[in-house]
mmCIF file of C-alpha atoms and ligand atoms in Angstrom:
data_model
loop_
_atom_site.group_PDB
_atom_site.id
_atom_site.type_symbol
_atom_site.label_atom_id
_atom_site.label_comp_id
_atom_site.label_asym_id
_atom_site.label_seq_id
_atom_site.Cartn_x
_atom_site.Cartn_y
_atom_site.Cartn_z
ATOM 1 C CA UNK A 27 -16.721 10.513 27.497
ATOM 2 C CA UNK A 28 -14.880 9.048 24.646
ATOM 3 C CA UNK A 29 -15.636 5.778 22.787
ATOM 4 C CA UNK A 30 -13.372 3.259 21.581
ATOM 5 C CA UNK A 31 -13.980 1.753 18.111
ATOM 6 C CA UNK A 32 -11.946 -1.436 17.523
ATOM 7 C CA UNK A 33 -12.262 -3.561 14.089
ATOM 8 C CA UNK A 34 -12.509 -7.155 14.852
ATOM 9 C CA UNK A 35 -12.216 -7.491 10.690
ATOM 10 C CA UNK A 36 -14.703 -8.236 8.656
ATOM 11 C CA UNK A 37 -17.435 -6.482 9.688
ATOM 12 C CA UNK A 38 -16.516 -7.010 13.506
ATOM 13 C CA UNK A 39 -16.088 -3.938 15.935
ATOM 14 C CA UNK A 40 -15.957 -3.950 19.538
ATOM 15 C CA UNK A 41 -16.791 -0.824 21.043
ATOM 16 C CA UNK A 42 -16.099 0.691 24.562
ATOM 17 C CA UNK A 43 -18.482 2.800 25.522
ATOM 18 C CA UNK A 44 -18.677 4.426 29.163
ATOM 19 C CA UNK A 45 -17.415 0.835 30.386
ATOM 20 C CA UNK A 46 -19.681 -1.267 28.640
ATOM 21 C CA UNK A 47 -18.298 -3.947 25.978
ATOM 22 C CA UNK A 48 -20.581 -3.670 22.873
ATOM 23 C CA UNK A 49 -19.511 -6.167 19.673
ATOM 24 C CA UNK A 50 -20.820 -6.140 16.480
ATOM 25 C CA UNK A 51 -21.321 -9.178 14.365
ATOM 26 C CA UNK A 52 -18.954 -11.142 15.853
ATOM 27 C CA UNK A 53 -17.119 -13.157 13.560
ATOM 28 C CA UNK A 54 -13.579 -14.437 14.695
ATOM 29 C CA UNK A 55 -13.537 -18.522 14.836
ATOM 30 C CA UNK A 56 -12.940 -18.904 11.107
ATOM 31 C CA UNK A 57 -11.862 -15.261 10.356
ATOM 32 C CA UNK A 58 -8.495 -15.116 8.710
ATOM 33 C CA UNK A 59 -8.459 -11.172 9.436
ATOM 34 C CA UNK A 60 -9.629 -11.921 13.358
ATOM 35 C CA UNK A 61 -6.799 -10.872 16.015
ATOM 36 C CA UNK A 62 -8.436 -11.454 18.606
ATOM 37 C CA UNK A 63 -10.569 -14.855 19.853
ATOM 38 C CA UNK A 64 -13.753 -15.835 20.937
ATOM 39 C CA UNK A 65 -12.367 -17.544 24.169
ATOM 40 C CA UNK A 66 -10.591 -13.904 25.225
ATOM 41 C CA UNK A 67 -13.056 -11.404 23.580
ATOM 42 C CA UNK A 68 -15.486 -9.741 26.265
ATOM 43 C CA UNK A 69 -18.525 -8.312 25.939
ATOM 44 C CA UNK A 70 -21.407 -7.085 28.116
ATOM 45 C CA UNK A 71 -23.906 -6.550 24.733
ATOM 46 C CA UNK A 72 -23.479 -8.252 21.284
ATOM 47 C CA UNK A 73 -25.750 -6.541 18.219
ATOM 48 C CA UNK A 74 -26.269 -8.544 15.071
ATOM 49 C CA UNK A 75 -26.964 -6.960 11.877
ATOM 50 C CA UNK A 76 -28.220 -10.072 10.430
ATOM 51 C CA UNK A 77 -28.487 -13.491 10.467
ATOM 52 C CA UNK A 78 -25.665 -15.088 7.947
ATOM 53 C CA UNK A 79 -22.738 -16.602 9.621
ATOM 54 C CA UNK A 80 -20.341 -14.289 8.790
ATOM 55 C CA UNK A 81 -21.987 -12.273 11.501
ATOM 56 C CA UNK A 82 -23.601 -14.085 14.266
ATOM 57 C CA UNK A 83 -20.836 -16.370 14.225
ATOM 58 C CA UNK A 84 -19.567 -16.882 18.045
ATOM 59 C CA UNK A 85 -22.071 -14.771 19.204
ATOM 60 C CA UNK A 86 -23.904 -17.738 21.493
ATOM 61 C CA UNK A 87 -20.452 -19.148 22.741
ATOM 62 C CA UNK A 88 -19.948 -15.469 23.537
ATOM 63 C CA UNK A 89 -22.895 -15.149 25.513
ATOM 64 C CA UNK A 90 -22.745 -18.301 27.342
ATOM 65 C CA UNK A 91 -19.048 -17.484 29.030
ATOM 66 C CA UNK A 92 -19.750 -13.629 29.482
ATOM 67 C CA UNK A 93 -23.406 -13.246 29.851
ATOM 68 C CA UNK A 94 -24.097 -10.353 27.438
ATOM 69 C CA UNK A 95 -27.001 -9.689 25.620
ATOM 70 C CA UNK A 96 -27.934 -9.748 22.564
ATOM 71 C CA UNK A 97 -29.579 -6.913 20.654
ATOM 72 C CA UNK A 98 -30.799 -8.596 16.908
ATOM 73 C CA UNK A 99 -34.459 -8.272 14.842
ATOM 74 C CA UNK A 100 -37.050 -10.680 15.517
ATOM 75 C CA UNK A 101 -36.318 -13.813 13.914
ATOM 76 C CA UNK A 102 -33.047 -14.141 14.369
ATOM 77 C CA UNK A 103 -33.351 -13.016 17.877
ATOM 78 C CA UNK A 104 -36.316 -15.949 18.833
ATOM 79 C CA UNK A 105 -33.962 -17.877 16.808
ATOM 80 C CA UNK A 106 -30.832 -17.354 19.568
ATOM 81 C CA UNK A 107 -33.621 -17.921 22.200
ATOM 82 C CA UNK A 108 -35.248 -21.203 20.924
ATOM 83 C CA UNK A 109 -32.086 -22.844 19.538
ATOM 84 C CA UNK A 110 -29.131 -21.232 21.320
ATOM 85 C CA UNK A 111 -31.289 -21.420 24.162
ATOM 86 C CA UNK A 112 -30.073 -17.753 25.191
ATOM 87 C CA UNK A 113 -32.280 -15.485 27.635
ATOM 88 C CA UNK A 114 -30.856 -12.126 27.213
ATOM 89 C CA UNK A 115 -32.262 -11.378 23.903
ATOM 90 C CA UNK A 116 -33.794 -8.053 22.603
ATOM 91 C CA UNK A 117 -35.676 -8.985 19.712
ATOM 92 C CA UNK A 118 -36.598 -5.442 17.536
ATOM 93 C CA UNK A 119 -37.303 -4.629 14.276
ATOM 94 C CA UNK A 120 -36.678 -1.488 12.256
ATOM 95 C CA UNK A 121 -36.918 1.942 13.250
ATOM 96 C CA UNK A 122 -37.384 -0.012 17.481
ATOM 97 C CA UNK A 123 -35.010 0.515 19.660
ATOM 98 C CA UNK A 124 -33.609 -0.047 23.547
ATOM 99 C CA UNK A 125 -32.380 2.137 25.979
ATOM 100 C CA UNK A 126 -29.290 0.563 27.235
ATOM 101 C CA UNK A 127 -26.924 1.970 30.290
ATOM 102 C CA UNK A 128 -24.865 3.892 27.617
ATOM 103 C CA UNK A 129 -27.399 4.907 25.089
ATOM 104 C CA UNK A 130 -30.102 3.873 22.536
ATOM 105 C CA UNK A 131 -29.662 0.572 20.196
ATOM 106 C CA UNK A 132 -31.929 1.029 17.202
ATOM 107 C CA UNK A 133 -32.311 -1.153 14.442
ATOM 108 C CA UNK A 134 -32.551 0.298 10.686
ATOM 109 C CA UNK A 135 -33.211 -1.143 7.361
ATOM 110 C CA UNK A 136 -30.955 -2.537 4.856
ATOM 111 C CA UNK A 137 -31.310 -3.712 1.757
ATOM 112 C CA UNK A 138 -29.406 -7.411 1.864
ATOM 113 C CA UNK A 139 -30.827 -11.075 2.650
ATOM 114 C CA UNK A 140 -30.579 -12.957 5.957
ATOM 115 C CA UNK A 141 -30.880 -16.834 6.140
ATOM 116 C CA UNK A 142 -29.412 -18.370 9.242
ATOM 117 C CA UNK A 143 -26.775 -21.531 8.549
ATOM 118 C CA UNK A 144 -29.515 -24.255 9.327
ATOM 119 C CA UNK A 145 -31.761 -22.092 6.573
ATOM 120 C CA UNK A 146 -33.874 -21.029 9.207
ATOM 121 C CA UNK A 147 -35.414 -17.619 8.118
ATOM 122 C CA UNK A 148 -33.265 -14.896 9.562
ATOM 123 C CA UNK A 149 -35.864 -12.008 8.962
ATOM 124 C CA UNK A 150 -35.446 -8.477 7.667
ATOM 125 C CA UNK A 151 -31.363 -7.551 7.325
ATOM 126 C CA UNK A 152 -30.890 -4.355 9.247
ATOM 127 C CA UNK A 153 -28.347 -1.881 9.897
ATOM 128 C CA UNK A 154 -27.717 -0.363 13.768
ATOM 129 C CA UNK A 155 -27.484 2.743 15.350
ATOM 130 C CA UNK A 156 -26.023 3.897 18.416
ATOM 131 C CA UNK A 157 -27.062 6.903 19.807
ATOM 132 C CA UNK A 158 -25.299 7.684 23.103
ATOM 133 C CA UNK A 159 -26.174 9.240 26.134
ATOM 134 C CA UNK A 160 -23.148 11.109 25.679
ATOM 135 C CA UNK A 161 -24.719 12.932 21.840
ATOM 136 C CA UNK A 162 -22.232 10.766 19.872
ATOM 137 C CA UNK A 163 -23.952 8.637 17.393
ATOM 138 C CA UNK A 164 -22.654 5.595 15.210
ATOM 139 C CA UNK A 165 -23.911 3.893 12.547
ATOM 140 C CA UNK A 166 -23.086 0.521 11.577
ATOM 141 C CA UNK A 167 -24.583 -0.113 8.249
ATOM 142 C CA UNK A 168 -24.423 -4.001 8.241
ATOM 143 C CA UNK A 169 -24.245 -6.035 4.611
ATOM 144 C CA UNK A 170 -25.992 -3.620 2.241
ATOM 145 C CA UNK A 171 -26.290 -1.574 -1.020
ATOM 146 C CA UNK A 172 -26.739 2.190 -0.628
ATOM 147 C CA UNK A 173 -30.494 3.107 -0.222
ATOM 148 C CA UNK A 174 -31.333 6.806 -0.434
ATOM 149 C CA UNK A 175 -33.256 6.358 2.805
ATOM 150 C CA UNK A 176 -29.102 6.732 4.188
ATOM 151 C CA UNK A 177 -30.116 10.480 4.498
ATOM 152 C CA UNK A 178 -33.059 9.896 6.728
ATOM 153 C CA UNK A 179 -30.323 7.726 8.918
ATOM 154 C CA UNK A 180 -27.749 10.796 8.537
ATOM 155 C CA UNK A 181 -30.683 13.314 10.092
ATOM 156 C CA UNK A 182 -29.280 11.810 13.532
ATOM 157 C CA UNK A 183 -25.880 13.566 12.711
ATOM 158 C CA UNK A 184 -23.505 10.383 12.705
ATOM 159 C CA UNK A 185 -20.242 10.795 14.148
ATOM 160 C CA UNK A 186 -18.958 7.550 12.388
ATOM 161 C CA UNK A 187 -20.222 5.491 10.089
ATOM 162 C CA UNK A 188 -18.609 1.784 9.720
ATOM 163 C CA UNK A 189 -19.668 1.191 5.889
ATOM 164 C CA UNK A 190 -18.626 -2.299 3.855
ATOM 165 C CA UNK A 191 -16.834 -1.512 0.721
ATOM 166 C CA UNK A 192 -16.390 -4.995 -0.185
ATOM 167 C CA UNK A 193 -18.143 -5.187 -3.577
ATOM 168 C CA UNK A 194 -20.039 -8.442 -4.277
ATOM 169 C CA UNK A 195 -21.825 -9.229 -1.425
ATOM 170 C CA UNK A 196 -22.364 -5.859 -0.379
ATOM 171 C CA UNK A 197 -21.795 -2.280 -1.947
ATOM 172 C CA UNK A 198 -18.432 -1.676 -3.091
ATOM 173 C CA UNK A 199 -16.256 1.870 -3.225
ATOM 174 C CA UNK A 200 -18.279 3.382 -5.384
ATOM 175 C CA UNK A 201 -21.606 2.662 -3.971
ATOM 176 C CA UNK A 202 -19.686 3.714 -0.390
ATOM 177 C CA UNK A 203 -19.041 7.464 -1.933
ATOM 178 C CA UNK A 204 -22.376 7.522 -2.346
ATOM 179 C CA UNK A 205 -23.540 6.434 0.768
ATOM 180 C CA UNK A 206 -21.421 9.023 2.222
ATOM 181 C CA UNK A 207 -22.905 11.133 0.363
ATOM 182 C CA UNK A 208 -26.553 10.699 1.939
ATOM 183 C CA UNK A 209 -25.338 9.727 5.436
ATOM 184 C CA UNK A 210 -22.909 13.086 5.936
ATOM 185 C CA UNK A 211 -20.488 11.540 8.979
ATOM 186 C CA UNK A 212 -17.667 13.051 10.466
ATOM 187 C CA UNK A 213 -15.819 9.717 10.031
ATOM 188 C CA UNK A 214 -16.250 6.709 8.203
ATOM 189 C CA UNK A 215 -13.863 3.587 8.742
ATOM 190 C CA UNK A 216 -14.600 0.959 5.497
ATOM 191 C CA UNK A 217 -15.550 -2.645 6.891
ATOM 192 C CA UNK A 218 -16.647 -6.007 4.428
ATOM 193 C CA UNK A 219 -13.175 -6.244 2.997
ATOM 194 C CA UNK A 220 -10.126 -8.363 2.372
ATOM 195 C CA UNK A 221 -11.810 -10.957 4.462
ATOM 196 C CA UNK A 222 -12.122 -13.281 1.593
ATOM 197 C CA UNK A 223 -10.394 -12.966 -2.036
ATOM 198 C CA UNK A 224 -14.181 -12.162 -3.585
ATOM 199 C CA UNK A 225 -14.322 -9.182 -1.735
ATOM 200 C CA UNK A 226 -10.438 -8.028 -1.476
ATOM 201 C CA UNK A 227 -10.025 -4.112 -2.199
ATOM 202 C CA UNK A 228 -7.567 -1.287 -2.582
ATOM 203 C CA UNK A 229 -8.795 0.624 0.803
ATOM 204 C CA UNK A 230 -5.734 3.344 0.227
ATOM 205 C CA UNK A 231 -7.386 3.957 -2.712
ATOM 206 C CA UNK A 232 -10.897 4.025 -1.012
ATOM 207 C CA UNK A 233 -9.534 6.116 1.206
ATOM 208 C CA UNK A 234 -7.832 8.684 -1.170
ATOM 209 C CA UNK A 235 -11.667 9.256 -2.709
ATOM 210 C CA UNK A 236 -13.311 9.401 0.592
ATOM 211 C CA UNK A 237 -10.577 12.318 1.165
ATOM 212 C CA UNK A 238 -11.159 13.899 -2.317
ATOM 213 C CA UNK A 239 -14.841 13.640 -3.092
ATOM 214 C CA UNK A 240 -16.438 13.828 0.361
ATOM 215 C CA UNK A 241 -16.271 15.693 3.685
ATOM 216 C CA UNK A 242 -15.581 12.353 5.699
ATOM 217 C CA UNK A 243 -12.711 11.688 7.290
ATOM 218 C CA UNK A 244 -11.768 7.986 6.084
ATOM 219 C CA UNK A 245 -10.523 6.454 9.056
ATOM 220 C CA UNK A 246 -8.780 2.905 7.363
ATOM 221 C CA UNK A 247 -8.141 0.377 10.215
ATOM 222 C CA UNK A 248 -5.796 -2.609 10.767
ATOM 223 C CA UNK A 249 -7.646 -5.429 12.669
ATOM 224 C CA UNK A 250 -7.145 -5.215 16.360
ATOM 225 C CA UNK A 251 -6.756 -1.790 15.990
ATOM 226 C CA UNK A 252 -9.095 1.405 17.686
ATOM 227 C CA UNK A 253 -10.251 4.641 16.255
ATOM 228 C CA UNK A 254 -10.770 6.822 19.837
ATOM 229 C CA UNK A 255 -13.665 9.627 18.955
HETATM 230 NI NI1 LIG B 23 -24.686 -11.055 4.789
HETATM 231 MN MN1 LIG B 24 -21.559 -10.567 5.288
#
């Protein structure tokens, strides 16, 4: 069964996975990158990484036309039930997980901050993996540096990894070669970027260096466009 990886920009994906709509950190109302919007997207499970607005974003007007759930830590979780007033929440933490239709949803660390935009708490930052039914396994790594616990994450045997390379805010190329380093993937598309001046990049040159200094396959995106695996 193949899975379709599409970049949302930022560090948006949508994924289609054995006919289930899974998005990532939605962030489109506001996103110069976004091709798509949050009045056509659709989705049948959302995961957050964390709580900042660049990635919960339209997640609750999201929910409330399509009905999906959402998959986030604790706080920011309770937070989508108490404020958003949302009832299909899974509220984990890291290393927990659910078993979903297509697979497992588990929650890792990462090393970042998470406030929501009222300055509610947002809880622990995490990144996600996605370990399908199916034996293929993503990792999304959310907004983080590289942590040398990546290799314990790369154990799994990650298919793809969506990494940001963003600098800044996040890890930038460099600390991505590392990270690929410790994770091992098959694939890694770069994600975090050209979003915002801050955090523009040279991805062909990120690219080149993924190609010439590690095994990955760099997989560089447009937004709006899919990566089949
Ligand atoms: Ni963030
Ligand atoms: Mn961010």
């Amino acid at each position: 069964m193949s899975i379709q990886v599409t970049w949302l920009g930022h560090a948006g994906f949508q994924l289609d996975i054995e006919g289930k709509k899974v998005l990532i950190d939605p962030f489109l109302t506001g996103n110069p990158l976004a091709t798509v919007t949050a009045e056509e997207i659709e989705a049948d499970y959302i995961l957050l990484s964390h709580a900042h607005g660049d990635h919960i974003a339209d997640t609750p007007a999201i929910v409330r036309r399509t009905g999906a759930w959402v998959i986030a830590n604790f706080e920011l979780g309770s937070w989508m039930q108490q404020k958003e007033g949302l009832e299909r929440v899974h509220t984990l933490n890291p290393g927990g997980g659910v078993r979903l239709p297509f697979g497992r949803v588990e929650l890792t660390i990462a090393h970042h901050s998470s406030s929501l935009p009222d300055g509610s708490y947002g809880g622990q930052p995490n990144g996600i993996l996605i370990l399908t039914s199916s034996g293929t396994n993503l990792y999304h790594a959310g907004d983080t540096t590289v942590f040398l616990d990546m290799q314990l994450i790369g154990k799994h045997g990650l298919d793809l990894a969506m990494l940001p390379i963003g600098d800044y805010f996040t890890m930038g190329i460099d600390g991505s070669i590392k990270a690929i380093e410790l994770l091992q993937p098959k694939a890694v598309i770069p994600m975090h970027y050209n979003t915002f001046d801050r955090i523009a990049q040279d991805v062909t040159a990120w690219a080149q260096r993924v190609h010439n200094e590690t095994a990955a396959k760099p997989v560089v995106l447009n937004p709006g466009d899919s990566y089949t695996l």
